[in-house]
Coordinates of C-alpha atoms in Angstrom, one line a residue:
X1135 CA -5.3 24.3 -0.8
X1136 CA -8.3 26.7 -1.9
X1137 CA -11.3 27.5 0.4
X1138 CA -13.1 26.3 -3.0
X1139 CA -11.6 22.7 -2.9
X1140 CA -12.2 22.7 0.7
X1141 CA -15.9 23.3 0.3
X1142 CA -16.2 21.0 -2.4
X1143 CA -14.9 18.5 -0.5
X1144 CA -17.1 19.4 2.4
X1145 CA -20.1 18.9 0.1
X1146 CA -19.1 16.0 -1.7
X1147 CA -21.1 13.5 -0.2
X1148 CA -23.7 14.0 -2.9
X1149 CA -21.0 15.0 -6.1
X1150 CA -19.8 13.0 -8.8
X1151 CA -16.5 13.2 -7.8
X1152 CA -17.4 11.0 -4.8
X1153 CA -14.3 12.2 -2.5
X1154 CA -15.1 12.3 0.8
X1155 CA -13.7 14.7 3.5
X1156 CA -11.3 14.0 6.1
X1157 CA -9.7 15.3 9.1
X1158 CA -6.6 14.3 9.7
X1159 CA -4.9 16.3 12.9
X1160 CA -3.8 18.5 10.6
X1161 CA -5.3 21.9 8.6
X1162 CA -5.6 20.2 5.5
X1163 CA -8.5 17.9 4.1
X1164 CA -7.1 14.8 2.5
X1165 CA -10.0 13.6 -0.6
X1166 CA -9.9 10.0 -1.6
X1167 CA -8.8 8.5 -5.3
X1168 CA -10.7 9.2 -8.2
X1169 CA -10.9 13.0 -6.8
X1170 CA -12.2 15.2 -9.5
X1171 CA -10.7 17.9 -11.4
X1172 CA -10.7 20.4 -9.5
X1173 CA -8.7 18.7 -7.1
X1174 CA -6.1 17.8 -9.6
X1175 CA -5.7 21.6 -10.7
X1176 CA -4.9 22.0 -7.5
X1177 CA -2.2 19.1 -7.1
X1178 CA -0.9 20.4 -10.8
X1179 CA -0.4 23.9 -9.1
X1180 CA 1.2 22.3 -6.2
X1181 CA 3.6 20.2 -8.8
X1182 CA 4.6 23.6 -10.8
X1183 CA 5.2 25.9 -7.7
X1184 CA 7.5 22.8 -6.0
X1185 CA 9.3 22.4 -9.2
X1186 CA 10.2 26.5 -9.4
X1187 CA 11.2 25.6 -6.1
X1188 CA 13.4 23.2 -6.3
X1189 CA 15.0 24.5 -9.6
X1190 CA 13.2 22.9 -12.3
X1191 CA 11.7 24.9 -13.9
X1192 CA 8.3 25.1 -15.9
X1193 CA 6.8 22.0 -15.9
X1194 CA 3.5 20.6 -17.6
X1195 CA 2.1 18.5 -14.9
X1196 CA 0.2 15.3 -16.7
X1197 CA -1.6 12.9 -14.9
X1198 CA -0.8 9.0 -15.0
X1199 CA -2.0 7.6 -12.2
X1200 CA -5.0 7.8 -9.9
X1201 CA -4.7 5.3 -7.0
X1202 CA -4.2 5.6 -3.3
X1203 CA -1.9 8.5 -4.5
X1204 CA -2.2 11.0 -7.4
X1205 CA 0.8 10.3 -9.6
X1206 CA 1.9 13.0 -12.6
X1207 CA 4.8 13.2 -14.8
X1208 CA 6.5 16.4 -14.7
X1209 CA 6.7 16.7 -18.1
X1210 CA 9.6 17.7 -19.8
X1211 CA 11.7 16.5 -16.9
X1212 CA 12.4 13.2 -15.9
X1213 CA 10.7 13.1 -12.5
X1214 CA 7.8 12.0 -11.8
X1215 CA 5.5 13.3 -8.7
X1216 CA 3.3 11.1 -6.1
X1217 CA 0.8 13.4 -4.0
X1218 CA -0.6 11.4 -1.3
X1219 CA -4.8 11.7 -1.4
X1220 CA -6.4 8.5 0.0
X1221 CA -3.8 7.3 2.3
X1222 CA -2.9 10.9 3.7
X1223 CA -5.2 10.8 6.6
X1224 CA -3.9 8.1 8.9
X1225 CA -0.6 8.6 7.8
X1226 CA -0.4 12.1 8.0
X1227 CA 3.3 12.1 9.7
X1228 CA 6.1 11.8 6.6
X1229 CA 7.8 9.5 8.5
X1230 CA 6.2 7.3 6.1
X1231 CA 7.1 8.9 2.7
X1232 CA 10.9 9.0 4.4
X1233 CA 10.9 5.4 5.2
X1234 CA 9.5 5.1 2.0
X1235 CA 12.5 6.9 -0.1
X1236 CA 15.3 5.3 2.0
X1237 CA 14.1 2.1 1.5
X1238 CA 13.6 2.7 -2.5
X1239 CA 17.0 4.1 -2.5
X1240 CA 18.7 0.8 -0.4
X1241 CA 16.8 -1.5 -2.9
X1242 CA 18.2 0.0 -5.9
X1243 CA 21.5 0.7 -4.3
X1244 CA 21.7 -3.3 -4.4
X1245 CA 20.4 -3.8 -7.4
X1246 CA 16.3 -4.9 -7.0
X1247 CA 13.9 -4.1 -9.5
X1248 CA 12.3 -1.4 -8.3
X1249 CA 11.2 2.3 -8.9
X1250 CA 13.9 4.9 -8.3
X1251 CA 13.3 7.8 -6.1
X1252 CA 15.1 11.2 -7.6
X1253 CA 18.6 11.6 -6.1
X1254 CA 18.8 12.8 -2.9
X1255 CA 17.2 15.8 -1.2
X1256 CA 14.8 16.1 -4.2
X1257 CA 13.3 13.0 -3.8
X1258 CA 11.3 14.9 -0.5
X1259 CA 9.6 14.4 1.1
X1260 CA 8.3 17.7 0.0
X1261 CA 5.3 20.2 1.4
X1262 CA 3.9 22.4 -1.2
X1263 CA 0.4 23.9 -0.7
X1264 CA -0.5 21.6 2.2
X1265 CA 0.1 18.0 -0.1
X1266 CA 2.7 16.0 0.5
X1267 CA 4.7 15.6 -2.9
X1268 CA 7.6 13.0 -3.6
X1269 CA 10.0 12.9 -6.8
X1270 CA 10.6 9.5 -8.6
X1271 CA 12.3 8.9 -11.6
X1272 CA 10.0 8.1 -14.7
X1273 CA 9.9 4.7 -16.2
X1274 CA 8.1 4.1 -19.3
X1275 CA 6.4 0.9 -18.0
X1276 CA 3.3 -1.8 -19.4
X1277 CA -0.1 -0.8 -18.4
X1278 CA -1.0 -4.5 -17.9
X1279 CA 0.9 -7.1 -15.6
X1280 CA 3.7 -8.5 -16.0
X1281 CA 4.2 -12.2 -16.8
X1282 CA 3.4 -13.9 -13.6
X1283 CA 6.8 -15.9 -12.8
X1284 CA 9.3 -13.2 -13.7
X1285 CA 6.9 -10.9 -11.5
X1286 CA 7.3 -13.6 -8.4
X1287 CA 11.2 -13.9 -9.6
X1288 CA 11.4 -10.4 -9.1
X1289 CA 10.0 -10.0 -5.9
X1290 CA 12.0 -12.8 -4.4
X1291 CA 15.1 -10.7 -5.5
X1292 CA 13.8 -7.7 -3.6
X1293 CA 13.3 -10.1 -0.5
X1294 CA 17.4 -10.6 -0.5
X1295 CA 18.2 -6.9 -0.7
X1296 CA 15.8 -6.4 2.1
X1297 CA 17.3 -8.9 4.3
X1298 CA 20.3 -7.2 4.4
X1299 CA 18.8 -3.8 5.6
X1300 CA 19.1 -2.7 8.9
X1301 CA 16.2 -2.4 11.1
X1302 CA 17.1 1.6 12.0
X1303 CA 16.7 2.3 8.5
X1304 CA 16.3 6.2 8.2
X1305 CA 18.3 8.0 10.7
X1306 CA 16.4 10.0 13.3
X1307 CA 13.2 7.9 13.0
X1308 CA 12.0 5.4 15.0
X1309 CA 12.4 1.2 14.1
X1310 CA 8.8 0.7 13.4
X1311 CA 6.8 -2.2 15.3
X1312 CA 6.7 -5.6 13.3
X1313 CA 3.2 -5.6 12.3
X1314 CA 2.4 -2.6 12.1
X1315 CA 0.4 -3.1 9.5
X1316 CA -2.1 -4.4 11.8
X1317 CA -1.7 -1.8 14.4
X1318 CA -3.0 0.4 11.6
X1319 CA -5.7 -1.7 10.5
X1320 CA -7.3 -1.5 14.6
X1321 CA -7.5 1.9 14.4
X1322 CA -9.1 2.5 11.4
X1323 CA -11.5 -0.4 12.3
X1324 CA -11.9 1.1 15.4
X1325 CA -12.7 4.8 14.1
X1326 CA -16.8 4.6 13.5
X1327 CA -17.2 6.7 10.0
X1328 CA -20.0 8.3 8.8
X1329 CA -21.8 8.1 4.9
X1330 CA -21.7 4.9 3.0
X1331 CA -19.0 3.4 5.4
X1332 CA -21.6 3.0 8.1
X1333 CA -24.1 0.9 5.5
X1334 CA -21.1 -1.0 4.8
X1335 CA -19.5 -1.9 7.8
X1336 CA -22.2 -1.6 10.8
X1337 CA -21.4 -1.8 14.4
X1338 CA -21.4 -5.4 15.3
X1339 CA -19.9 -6.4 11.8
X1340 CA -17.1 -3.9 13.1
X1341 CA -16.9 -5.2 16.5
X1342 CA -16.4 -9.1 15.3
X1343 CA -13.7 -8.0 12.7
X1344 CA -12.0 -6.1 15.8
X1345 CA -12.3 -9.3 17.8
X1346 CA -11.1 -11.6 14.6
X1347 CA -7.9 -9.1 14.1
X1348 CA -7.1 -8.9 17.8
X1349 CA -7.0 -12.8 18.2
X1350 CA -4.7 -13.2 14.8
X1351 CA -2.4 -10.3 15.7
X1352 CA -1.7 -12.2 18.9
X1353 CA -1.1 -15.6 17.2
X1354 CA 1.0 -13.9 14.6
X1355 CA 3.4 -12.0 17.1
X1356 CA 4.0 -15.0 18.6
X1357 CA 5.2 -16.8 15.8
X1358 CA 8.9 -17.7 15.4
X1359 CA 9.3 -16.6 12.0
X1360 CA 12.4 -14.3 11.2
X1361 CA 11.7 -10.4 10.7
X1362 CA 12.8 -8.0 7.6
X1363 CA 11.8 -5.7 5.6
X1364 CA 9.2 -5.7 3.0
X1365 CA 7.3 -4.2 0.9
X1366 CA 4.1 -4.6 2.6
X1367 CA 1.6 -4.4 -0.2
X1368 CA 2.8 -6.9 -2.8
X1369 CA -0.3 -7.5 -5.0
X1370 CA -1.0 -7.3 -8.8
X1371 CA -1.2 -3.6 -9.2
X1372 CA 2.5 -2.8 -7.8
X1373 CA 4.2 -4.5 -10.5
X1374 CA 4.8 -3.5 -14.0
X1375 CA 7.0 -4.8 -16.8
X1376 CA 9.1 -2.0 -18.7
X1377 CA 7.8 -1.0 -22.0
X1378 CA 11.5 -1.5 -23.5
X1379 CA 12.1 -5.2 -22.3
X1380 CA 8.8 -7.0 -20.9
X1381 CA 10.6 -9.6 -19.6
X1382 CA 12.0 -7.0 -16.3
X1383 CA 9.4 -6.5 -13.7
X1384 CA 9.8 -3.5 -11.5
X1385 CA 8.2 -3.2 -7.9
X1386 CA 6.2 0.3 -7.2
X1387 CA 4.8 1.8 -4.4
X1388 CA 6.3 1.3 -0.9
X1389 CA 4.6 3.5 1.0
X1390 CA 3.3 0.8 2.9
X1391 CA 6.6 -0.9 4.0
X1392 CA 7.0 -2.3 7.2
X1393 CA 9.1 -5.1 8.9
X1394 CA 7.4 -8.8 9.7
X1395 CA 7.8 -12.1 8.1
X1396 CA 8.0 -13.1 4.6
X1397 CA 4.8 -14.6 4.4
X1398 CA 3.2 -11.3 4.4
X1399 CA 3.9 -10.1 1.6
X1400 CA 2.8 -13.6 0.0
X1401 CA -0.6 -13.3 1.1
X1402 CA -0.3 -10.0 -0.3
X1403 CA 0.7 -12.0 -3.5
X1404 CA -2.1 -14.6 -3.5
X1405 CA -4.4 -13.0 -1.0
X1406 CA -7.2 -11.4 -3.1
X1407 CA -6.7 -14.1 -5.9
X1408 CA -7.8 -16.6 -3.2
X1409 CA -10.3 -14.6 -2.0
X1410 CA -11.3 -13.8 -5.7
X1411 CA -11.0 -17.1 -8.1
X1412 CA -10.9 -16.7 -11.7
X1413 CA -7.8 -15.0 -13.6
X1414 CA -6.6 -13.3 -11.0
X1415 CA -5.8 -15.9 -8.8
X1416 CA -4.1 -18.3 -12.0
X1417 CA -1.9 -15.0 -11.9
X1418 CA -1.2 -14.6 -8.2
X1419 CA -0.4 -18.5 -7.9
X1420 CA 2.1 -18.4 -10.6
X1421 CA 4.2 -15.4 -9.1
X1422 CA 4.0 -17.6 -6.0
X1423 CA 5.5 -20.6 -8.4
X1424 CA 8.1 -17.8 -9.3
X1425 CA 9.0 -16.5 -6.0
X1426 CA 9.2 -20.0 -4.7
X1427 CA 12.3 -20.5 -7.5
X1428 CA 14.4 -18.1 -5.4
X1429 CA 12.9 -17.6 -2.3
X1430 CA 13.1 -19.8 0.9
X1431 CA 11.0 -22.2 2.1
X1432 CA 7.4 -21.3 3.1
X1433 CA 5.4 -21.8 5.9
X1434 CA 2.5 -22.8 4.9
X1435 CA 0.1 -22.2 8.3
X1436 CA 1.8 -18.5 8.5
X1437 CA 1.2 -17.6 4.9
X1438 CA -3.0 -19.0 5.7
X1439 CA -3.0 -16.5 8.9
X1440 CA -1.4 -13.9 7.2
X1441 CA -3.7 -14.3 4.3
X1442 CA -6.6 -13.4 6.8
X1443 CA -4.8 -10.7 8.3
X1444 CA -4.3 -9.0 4.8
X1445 CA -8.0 -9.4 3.9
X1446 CA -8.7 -7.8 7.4
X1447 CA -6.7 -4.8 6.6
X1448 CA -7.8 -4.5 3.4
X1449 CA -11.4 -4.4 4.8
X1450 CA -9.9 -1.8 7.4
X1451 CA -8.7 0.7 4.6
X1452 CA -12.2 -0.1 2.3
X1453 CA -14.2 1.2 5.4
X1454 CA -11.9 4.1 5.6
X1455 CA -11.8 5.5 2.3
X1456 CA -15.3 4.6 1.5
X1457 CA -16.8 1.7 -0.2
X1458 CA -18.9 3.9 -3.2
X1459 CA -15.9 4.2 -6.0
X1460 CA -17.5 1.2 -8.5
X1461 CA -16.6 -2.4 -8.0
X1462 CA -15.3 -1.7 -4.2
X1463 CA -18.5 -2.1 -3.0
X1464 CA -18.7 -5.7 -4.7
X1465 CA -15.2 -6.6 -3.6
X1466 CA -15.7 -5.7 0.1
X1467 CA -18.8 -7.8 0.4
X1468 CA -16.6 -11.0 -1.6
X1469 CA -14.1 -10.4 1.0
X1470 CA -16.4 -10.4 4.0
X1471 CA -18.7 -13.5 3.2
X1472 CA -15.0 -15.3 2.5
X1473 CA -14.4 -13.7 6.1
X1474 CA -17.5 -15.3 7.3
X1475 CA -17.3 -18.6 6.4
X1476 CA -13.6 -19.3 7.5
X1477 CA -15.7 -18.1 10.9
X1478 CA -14.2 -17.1 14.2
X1479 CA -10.3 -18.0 14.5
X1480 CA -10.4 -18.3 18.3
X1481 CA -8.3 -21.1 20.0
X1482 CA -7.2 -22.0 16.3
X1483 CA -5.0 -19.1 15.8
X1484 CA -2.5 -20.7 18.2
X1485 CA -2.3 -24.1 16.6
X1486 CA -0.2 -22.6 13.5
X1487 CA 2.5 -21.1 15.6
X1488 CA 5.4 -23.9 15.7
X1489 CA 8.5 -24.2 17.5
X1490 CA 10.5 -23.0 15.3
X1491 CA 10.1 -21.4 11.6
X1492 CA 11.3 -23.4 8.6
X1493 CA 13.5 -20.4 7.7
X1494 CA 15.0 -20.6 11.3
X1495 CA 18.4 -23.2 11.6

């Protein structure tokens, strides 16, 4: 990465770009999505030197995608490249773009809809100019959502396949901790950030969501329910329908996989839609209807807590990444007053655990 990146990002504060600048452990800045151009010459470079690498060839780098990662196609191969950006910082180690692959690679092994990883070694993950670069294979997908059932339907038949996996997925790394999720979530609440974060989040607002996610991580880990795998960040924008048939809905994006119960990824299904009202929750609901047709039974108290927990986290990762891109701002302060007004969980948090889970014989 150039010294002229890096200042840029040191500056950015005040640019257009609005990345912010982030220490991560390691020698290289991390800048959030939406990162200007500049930045992504500088991930395009990163994209052609790793495909001389690996054998390629030239490739025209093209941008897709500008999320939590930078996505390009790697035009005129078939692969596809995700450079981690936002999420880099806290998860600097690339034990999570390894769980990542393997799990990909199980889930299409057994037949789920989901987004291939390249074939083995050069799926990464790679190192190439100080970003952290995996391969997928390109799909030619919808840019809106997919119908809302199939969607749910298609989930549900991820949830099989990942039942079946082993908790020691990826050999040599360590079984992570169920909820982990939240483990994550503590510390970036519990790192005080400079900048509009601050405004947004101040002390004792940051203290009493620390409290509120302390006192719900305790009910949850005591709850009954069985563990697996999942994706960990099931909502609208990690499902697409292919371009060639719009009836097959594909899950993206597991970098945030983790192991806990089902009802996690729900409330990362009907969570913000909830939270949110309108059209987006008449969508979340009915991929709930959908999962519900081939997934087990529920637990209805879990899925409540759980929907908290997400809207904790995502609050966590907001703070983090900085709450000035447009329409986070808006969202963050929906998701707190919503926080608000459910007010403190305390005692309550213990009266959902049961004896037993409904999924549990």
């Amino acid at each position: 990465m150039s010294s002229r990146t890096a200042r840029r990002l040191r500056g950015c504060a005040t640019a257009s770009t609005r990345c912010r600048w982030r220490r991560t452990g390691r020698a290289w800045p991390v800048p959030e999505a939406g990162a200007g151009v500049e930045v992504e010459a500088e991930v395009s470079a990163a994209c052609r030197a790793l495909a001389q690498r690996l054998g390629l060839g030239e490739v025209r780098p093209r941008v897709i995608g500008r999320f939590s990662n930078i996505v390009l196609a790697l035009e005129p191969t078939p692969w596809v490249a995700r450079v981690a950006t936002g999420t880099a910082g806290p998860r600097a180690e690339p034990a999570w773009a390894r769980r990542e692959i393997a799990l990909a690679q199980a889930l299409q092994a057994g037949g789920a809809p989901v987004g291939a990883p390249a074939p083995g070694t050069l799926a990464g993950p790679h190192r190439e100019a100080g970003w952290r670069i995996t391969l997928w294979r390109g799909l030619h997908l919808r840019p809106q959502p997919p119908e809302a059932r199939q969607a749910g339907r298609a989930l549900a038949a991820c949830h099989a396949v990942l039942a079946t996996l082993p908790a020691a997925l990826v050999p040599g790394l360590a079984v992570p901790e169920p909820w982990a999720l939240l483990d994550e979530a503590r510390r970036l609440l519990a790192t005080a950030p400079s900048g509009p974060a601050t405004a947004a989040l101040p002390g004792d607002v940051r203290a009493d969501l620390l409290a509120r996610l302390d006192t719900l991580a305790c009910a949850l880990r005591a709850h009954p329910a069985p563990l697996q795998w999942l994706h960990g960040d099931a909502q609208v924008n990690n499902v697409r329908a292919l371009q060639a048939d719009p009836a097959a809905s594909v899950w993206l994006d597991w970098e945030d996989a983790c192991r806990g119960p089902l009802e996690w990824d729900l409330a990362g299904l009907v969570g913000a839609g909830r939270i949110f009202g309108g059209p987006e929750q008449a969508w979340a609901e009915a991929a709930l209807a959908g999962w519900r047709e081939q997934g087990p039974p529920i637990d209805a108290a879990l899925l409540d807590a759980c929907i908290e927990a997400r809207a904790l986290f995502v609050v966590a990762w907001t703070a983090w990444l900085g709450p000035d891109l447009p329409g986070r701002r808006e969202r963050l302060a929906v998701r707190l007053a919503w926080l608000r007004r459910r007010g403190q969980p305390g005692a309550a948090a213990a009266a959902f655990i049961p004896a037993a889970s409904p999924r549990r014989p």
